[in-house]
Backbone as numpy.savetxt, mean C-alpha at the origin, in Angstrom:
# Nx Ny Nz CAx CAy CAz Cx Cy Cz
-7.27 -0.34 -10.54 -8.11 0.83 -10.54 -7.22 2.06 -10.54
-7.70 3.10 -11.16 -6.96 4.34 -11.27 -7.12 5.19 -10.00
-6.08 5.94 -9.70 -6.08 6.83 -8.54 -7.21 7.85 -8.66
-7.43 8.38 -9.85 -8.47 9.39 -10.05 -9.86 8.87 -9.68
-10.12 7.56 -9.92 -11.42 6.98 -9.58 -11.61 6.89 -8.07
-10.54 6.54 -7.35 -10.62 6.46 -5.89 -10.84 7.85 -5.30
-10.16 8.84 -5.86 -10.32 10.22 -5.38 -11.73 10.73 -5.67
-12.27 10.37 -6.82 -13.65 10.75 -7.15 -14.63 10.12 -6.17
-14.40 8.87 -5.79 -15.24 8.20 -4.80 -15.14 8.90 -3.44
-13.93 9.31 -3.06 -13.76 10.03 -1.80 -14.50 11.36 -1.82
-14.44 12.06 -2.94 -15.16 13.34 -3.06 -16.67 13.11 -2.95
-17.15 12.03 -3.55 -18.58 11.70 -3.44 -18.95 11.37 -2.00
-18.08 10.65 -1.29 -18.33 10.35 0.12 -18.44 11.62 0.96
-17.63 12.60 0.61 -17.65 13.88 1.34 -18.85 14.74 0.97
-19.59 14.32 -0.04 -20.75 15.11 -0.49 -20.34 16.31 -1.32
-19.18 16.26 -1.92 -18.66 17.36 -2.71 -18.82 17.05 -4.19
-20.01 17.29 -4.72 -20.29 17.02 -6.12 -19.46 17.91 -7.04
-19.08 19.10 -6.55 -18.22 19.96 -7.36 -16.85 19.31 -7.59
-16.31 18.66 -6.54 -15.03 17.97 -6.69 -15.16 16.71 -7.55
-16.30 16.03 -7.48 -16.53 14.86 -8.32 -16.51 15.28 -9.79
-17.19 16.38 -10.10 -17.21 16.88 -11.48 -15.82 17.31 -11.94
-15.08 17.98 -11.06 -13.72 18.39 -11.40 -12.83 17.17 -11.65
-12.99 16.13 -10.82 -12.18 14.92 -10.97 -12.47 14.21 -12.28
-13.74 14.19 -12.69 -14.10 13.53 -13.94 -13.64 14.31 -15.15
-13.53 15.63 -15.02 -13.13 16.46 -16.16 -11.65 16.79 -16.19
-10.92 16.39 -15.15 -9.51 16.75 -15.06 -8.68 15.79 -15.91
-8.02 16.32 -16.93 -7.19 15.50 -17.82 -5.71 15.62 -17.43
-5.30 16.78 -16.99 -3.89 17.01 -16.61 -3.74 16.81 -15.11
-2.65 17.32 -14.58 -2.42 17.23 -13.14 -3.42 18.11 -12.40
-3.95 17.62 -11.28 -4.95 18.39 -10.54 -4.35 19.58 -9.80
-5.23 20.52 -9.48 -4.82 21.69 -8.72 -5.84 21.92 -7.61
-5.48 22.73 -6.65 -6.38 23.10 -5.57 -6.75 21.93 -4.68
-8.05 21.78 -4.44 -8.53 20.73 -3.55 -8.30 19.33 -4.12
-8.30 19.19 -5.45 -8.00 17.89 -6.05 -6.55 17.48 -5.78
-5.65 18.44 -5.81 -4.25 18.15 -5.49 -4.13 17.75 -4.02
-4.92 18.36 -3.17 -4.93 18.00 -1.76 -5.46 16.57 -1.57
-6.50 16.21 -2.32 -7.02 14.85 -2.26 -5.99 13.83 -2.76
-5.22 14.20 -3.78 -4.17 13.33 -4.29 -3.08 13.13 -3.23
-2.72 14.20 -2.54 -1.74 14.08 -1.45 -2.27 13.18 -0.35
-3.56 13.32 -0.02 -4.18 12.47 1.00 -4.18 11.01 0.55
-4.43 10.77 -0.75 -4.38 9.41 -1.28 -3.00 8.80 -1.04
-1.95 9.53 -1.37 -0.59 9.02 -1.20 -0.28 8.72 0.27
-0.76 9.57 1.18 -0.56 9.31 2.61 -1.25 8.03 3.05
-2.48 7.84 2.61 -3.26 6.67 3.02 -2.67 5.39 2.43
-2.32 5.42 1.15 -1.74 4.24 0.52 -0.43 3.84 1.21
0.38 4.82 1.54 1.64 4.57 2.22 1.39 3.97 3.62
0.43 4.50 4.34 0.10 3.99 5.68 -0.36 2.54 5.60
-1.22 2.23 4.64 -1.72 0.86 4.50 -0.57 -0.09 4.17
0.30 0.32 3.25 1.40 -0.54 2.82 2.45 -0.74 3.91
2.69 0.26 4.72 3.72 0.14 5.75 3.22 -0.46 7.05
1.96 -0.22 7.40 1.47 -0.63 8.71 0.53 -1.83 8.71
-0.21 -2.07 7.62 -1.26 -3.08 7.65 -1.09 -4.21 6.64
-0.91 -3.88 5.38 -0.80 -4.88 4.32 0.46 -4.61 3.50
1.60 -5.16 3.95 2.86 -4.88 3.25 2.84 -5.35 1.81
3.46 -4.56 0.95 3.61 -4.92 -0.46 4.89 -5.75 -0.58
4.79 -6.92 -1.19 5.94 -7.83 -1.29 6.41 -7.94 -2.72
7.71 -8.14 -2.87 8.31 -8.24 -4.19 9.56 -9.12 -4.11
9.90 -9.75 -5.22 11.12 -10.53 -5.32 11.93 -10.00 -6.50
13.23 -9.80 -6.28 14.15 -9.38 -7.32 15.30 -10.36 -7.40
15.83 -10.53 -8.59 17.05 -11.31 -8.77 18.15 -10.31 -9.06
19.13 -10.28 -8.16 20.18 -9.26 -8.20 21.55 -9.91 -8.14
22.53 -9.19 -8.61 23.92 -9.64 -8.53 24.59 -9.09 -7.30
25.26 -9.97 -6.57 25.98 -9.54 -5.36 27.46 -9.41 -5.71
27.98 -8.22 -5.58 29.40 -7.99 -5.83 30.10 -7.87 -4.48
30.99 -8.81 -4.22 31.72 -8.88 -2.96 30.77 -8.97 -1.77
29.63 -9.64 -1.97 28.68 -9.87 -0.89 27.83 -8.67 -0.53
27.84 -7.63 -1.34 27.07 -6.41 -1.02 26.13 -6.06 -2.17
24.89 -5.72 -1.82 23.91 -5.25 -2.80 23.35 -3.92 -2.28
23.69 -2.80 -2.91 23.13 -1.51 -2.48 21.62 -1.49 -2.70
20.90 -0.87 -1.80 19.44 -0.78 -1.93 19.03 0.01 -3.18
19.92 0.84 -3.69 19.61 1.62 -4.89 19.45 0.72 -6.12
19.94 -0.52 -6.07 19.81 -1.44 -7.20 18.51 -2.23 -7.17
17.77 -2.16 -6.09 16.48 -2.83 -6.01 15.48 -2.11 -6.92
14.49 -2.83 -7.42 13.51 -2.21 -8.30 12.56 -1.28 -7.54
12.37 -1.51 -6.25 11.55 -0.66 -5.38 12.34 -0.32 -4.14
11.86 0.64 -3.38 12.53 1.05 -2.15 12.20 0.06 -1.03
13.16 -0.80 -0.62 12.85 -1.84 0.36 12.62 -1.28 1.77
11.69 -1.91 2.47 11.41 -1.57 3.86 11.99 -2.65 4.76
11.75 -3.92 4.39 12.24 -5.04 5.19 12.60 -6.18 4.24
13.77 -6.77 4.44 14.19 -7.93 3.65 13.65 -9.17 4.34
12.87 -9.98 3.60 12.24 -11.16 4.17 13.11 -12.41 4.04
13.85 -12.51 2.93 14.69 -13.68 2.74 15.59 -13.52 1.53
16.67 -14.30 1.52 17.64 -14.28 0.42 17.96 -15.73 0.08
17.96 -16.04 -1.25 18.23 -17.39 -1.71 19.21 -17.38 -2.88
19.97 -18.46 -2.98 20.83 -18.65 -4.14 19.94 -19.00 -5.33
20.53 -19.02 -6.52 19.77 -19.40 -7.70 19.19 -20.80 -7.60
19.90 -21.72 -6.95 19.42 -23.08 -6.78 18.31 -23.21 -5.74
18.06 -22.18 -4.97 17.00 -22.19 -3.97 17.47 -22.35 -2.54
18.77 -22.49 -2.33 19.28 -22.63 -0.97 19.26 -21.28 -0.27
18.72 -21.22 0.96 18.67 -19.94 1.66 20.07 -19.47 2.06
20.23 -18.16 2.07 21.49 -17.54 2.48 21.24 -16.67 3.70
22.22 -16.61 4.58 22.11 -15.67 5.70 22.49 -14.28 5.19
21.91 -13.28 5.80 22.13 -11.91 5.35 22.05 -10.94 6.50
22.59 -9.76 6.27 22.49 -8.64 7.21 22.15 -7.40 6.40
21.51 -6.46 7.05 21.19 -5.21 6.37 21.83 -4.04 7.10
22.13 -3.03 6.33 22.58 -1.76 6.91 21.61 -0.70 6.41
21.95 0.54 6.62 21.09 1.63 6.19 21.00 1.71 4.67
22.07 1.35 3.98 22.10 1.54 2.53 22.34 0.28 1.70
22.53 -0.89 2.34 22.86 -2.07 1.56 22.46 -3.35 2.27
22.42 -4.42 1.48 22.18 -5.77 1.95 23.49 -6.54 1.81
23.89 -7.26 2.86 25.13 -8.03 2.85 24.79 -9.50 2.94
25.40 -10.31 2.05 25.17 -11.75 2.03 26.52 -12.47 2.11
26.46 -13.76 2.44 27.68 -14.56 2.53 28.29 -14.78 1.15
27.46 -15.01 0.18 27.94 -15.31 -1.17 28.62 -14.07 -1.75
29.83 -14.24 -2.24 30.60 -13.09 -2.71 30.19 -12.59 -4.08
29.77 -13.47 -4.97 29.39 -13.02 -6.30 28.29 -13.93 -6.85
27.72 -13.54 -7.95 26.64 -14.32 -8.55 25.29 -13.68 -8.33
24.29 -14.34 -8.86 22.93 -13.81 -8.79 22.17 -14.49 -7.66
21.43 -13.69 -6.91 20.64 -14.20 -5.80 19.23 -13.63 -5.88
18.28 -14.34 -5.27 16.89 -13.89 -5.23 16.63 -13.28 -3.86
16.07 -12.08 -3.85 15.79 -11.36 -2.61 14.29 -11.10 -2.53
13.68 -11.51 -1.44 12.27 -11.24 -1.17 12.20 -10.13 -0.13
11.38 -9.11 -0.40 11.33 -7.96 0.51 9.99 -7.26 0.43
9.71 -6.46 1.45 8.56 -5.57 1.41 9.06 -4.19 1.01
8.17 -3.41 0.39 8.59 -2.10 -0.10 7.50 -1.06 0.13
7.91 0.19 0.07 6.95 1.28 0.18 6.52 1.69 -1.22
5.25 2.02 -1.40 4.79 2.38 -2.74 5.35 3.73 -3.18
5.52 3.86 -4.48 5.98 5.15 -5.00 4.83 6.13 -4.95
5.16 7.41 -4.93 4.14 8.44 -4.90 3.38 8.44 -6.22
2.07 8.43 -6.13 1.22 8.30 -7.31 0.90 9.67 -7.91
0.69 9.63 -9.22 0.20 10.78 -9.97 -1.26 10.54 -10.30
-1.89 11.50 -10.92 -3.32 11.49 -11.19 -3.77 10.28 -12.00
-3.03 9.88 -13.00 -3.45 8.80 -13.89 -2.88 7.44 -13.57
-2.16 7.30 -12.46 -1.52 6.03 -12.11 -2.54 5.02 -11.58
-2.13 3.76 -11.60 -2.91 2.69 -10.97 -2.51 2.58 -9.51
-3.46 2.13 -8.68 -3.12 1.95 -7.27 -2.26 0.71 -7.11
-1.57 0.64 -5.97 -0.59 -0.41 -5.77 -0.92 -1.32 -4.60
-1.96 -1.03 -3.87 -2.27 -1.82 -2.68 -2.79 -3.20 -3.09
-2.79 -4.13 -2.14 -3.15 -5.52 -2.43 -4.63 -5.71 -2.73
-4.98 -6.97 -3.01 -6.33 -7.30 -3.41 -7.34 -7.23 -2.27
-6.87 -7.23 -1.03 -7.79 -7.12 0.10 -8.32 -5.70 0.30
-7.65 -4.73 -0.29 -8.01 -3.33 -0.10 -8.95 -2.89 -1.21
-10.09 -2.35 -0.82 -11.07 -1.89 -1.80 -10.96 -0.38 -1.99
-11.56 0.09 -3.06 -11.60 1.54 -3.32 -12.37 2.24 -2.20
-13.39 1.59 -1.69 -14.20 2.15 -0.60 -13.34 2.37 0.65
-12.52 1.36 1.00 -11.65 1.47 2.17 -10.68 2.63 1.98
-10.05 2.71 0.83 -9.12 3.81 0.56 -9.83 5.16 0.64
-11.04 5.22 0.11 -11.76 6.50 0.12 -12.06 6.97 1.54
-12.33 6.04 2.46 -12.55 6.42 3.86 -11.31 7.08 4.45
-10.14 6.50 4.18 -8.90 7.08 4.67 -8.62 8.44 4.06
-8.91 8.59 2.77 -8.71 9.87 2.09 -9.62 10.93 2.69
-10.88 10.56 2.95 -11.82 11.50 3.57 -11.33 11.95 4.94
-10.80 11.02 5.72 -10.28 11.36 7.04 -9.14 12.36 6.94
-8.17 12.07 6.08 -7.02 12.97 5.91 -7.46 14.34 5.38
-8.39 14.35 4.44 -8.86 15.61 3.85 -9.56 16.47 4.91
-10.38 15.84 5.74 -11.07 16.59 6.81 -10.07 17.11 7.84
-9.04 16.31 8.15 -8.02 16.78 9.10 -7.30 18.01 8.58
-6.95 18.00 7.29 -6.23 19.15 6.73 -7.11 20.38 6.66
-8.43 20.17 6.59 -9.35 21.29 6.55 -9.82 21.75 7.92
-9.35 21.11 8.99 -9.72 21.51 10.34 -11.09 21.00 10.77
-11.65 20.05 10.06 -12.95 19.48 10.41 -12.72 18.23 11.26
-12.41 18.42 12.51 -11.95 17.33 13.36 -13.06 16.35 13.72
-14.28 16.81 13.88 -15.40 15.91 14.18 -15.67 14.96 13.03
-15.70 15.49 11.81 -15.90 14.65 10.63 -14.72 13.72 10.42
-13.52 14.22 10.69 -12.32 13.40 10.53 -12.36 12.20 11.47
-12.84 12.39 12.68 -12.95 11.28 13.64 -13.94 10.24 13.14
-15.05 10.68 12.54 -16.03 9.75 12.00 -15.43 8.94 10.84
-14.73 9.62 9.93 -14.12 8.92 8.79 -13.00 8.00 9.24
-12.26 8.40 10.27 -11.19 7.53 10.77 -11.76 6.25 11.37
-12.88 6.35 12.08 -13.51 5.16 12.64 -13.94 4.22 11.51
-14.55 4.78 10.47 -14.95 3.95 9.33 -13.73 3.31 8.66
-12.66 4.07 8.53 -11.43 3.57 7.91 -10.83 2.43 8.73
-10.71 2.62 10.04 -10.13 1.59 10.91 -11.02 0.33 10.94
-12.35 0.51 10.96 -13.25 -0.63 10.93 -13.12 -1.41 9.63
-12.99 -0.70 8.52 -12.83 -1.36 7.22 -11.49 -2.07 7.14
-10.44 -1.49 7.70 -9.14 -2.16 7.75 -9.22 -3.44 8.58
-9.90 -3.35 9.71 -10.04 -4.51 10.57 -10.83 -5.61 9.85
-11.87 -5.23 9.13 -12.67 -6.21 8.39 -11.86 -6.84 7.25
-11.02 -6.06 6.61 -10.19 -6.59 5.52 -9.12 -7.52 6.06
-8.73 -7.35 7.30 -7.67 -8.16 7.89 -8.17 -9.45 8.52
-9.48 -9.58 8.72 -9.98 -10.80 9.35 -10.00 -11.93 8.34
-9.75 -13.10 8.82 -9.75 -14.29 7.99 -11.19 -14.74 7.82
-11.65 -14.78 6.60 -13.03 -15.19 6.33 -13.06 -16.69 6.07
-13.53 -17.42 7.08 -13.63 -18.87 6.95 -15.05 -19.23 6.53
-15.14 -20.35 5.87 -16.45 -20.82 5.47 -17.19 -21.31 6.71
-18.40 -20.83 6.89 -19.17 -21.25 8.05 -19.81 -22.60 7.78
-19.80 -23.44 8.77 -20.47 -24.74 8.63 -21.04 -25.13 9.98
-22.06 -25.93 9.92 -22.71 -26.43 11.13 -22.32 -27.89 11.28
-21.84 -28.24 12.45 -21.46 -29.63 12.69 -22.69 -30.51 12.67
-22.53 -31.69 12.15 -23.66 -32.61 12.10 -23.95 -33.12 13.52
-25.23 -33.38 13.75 -25.63 -33.90 15.06 -25.58 -35.43 15.02
-25.27 -35.97 16.13 -25.22 -37.44 16.23 -26.23 -37.86 17.31
-26.99 -38.80 16.94 -27.99 -39.31 17.87 -27.51 -40.65 18.41
-27.64 -40.83 19.70 -27.15 -42.07 20.33 -28.05 -43.26 20.07
């Protein structure tokens, strides 16, 4: 889904039909309140990815003298989950502020890690996982937008909806079944 569609949904949630119309007619980069909604979108997406539903990725990288600078990763890593040789054998590793260190001195290795999403523009696709709906994101955007506008009562209401939706998305949905009865 496109970022502009999520922002349009957030504007509709806020009851701002003027912003919905502006969002639908905006072809270039947004300005004014739409730009503020875009900034709120980026804040909410980042919060979800870092605190609730981490974005995971695997890269195959070359280790030179056992060091892989984080600048060579395809995304900005937050946490390294595991490192493996090409054959699949796990490798021990350490991280520093700017690099990943492995035992293997050279060759290609597979690195699994979580990352922070890049800042989105108006026409970009969202990056959050499949558990996150446009509705959930729009609640968070509404909360941030109300906070920036000084509408603290409304912001508290939207934050409650956002947190409840996050909690619902995080629960494991098991199939309900009734145990059969046994008669003696």
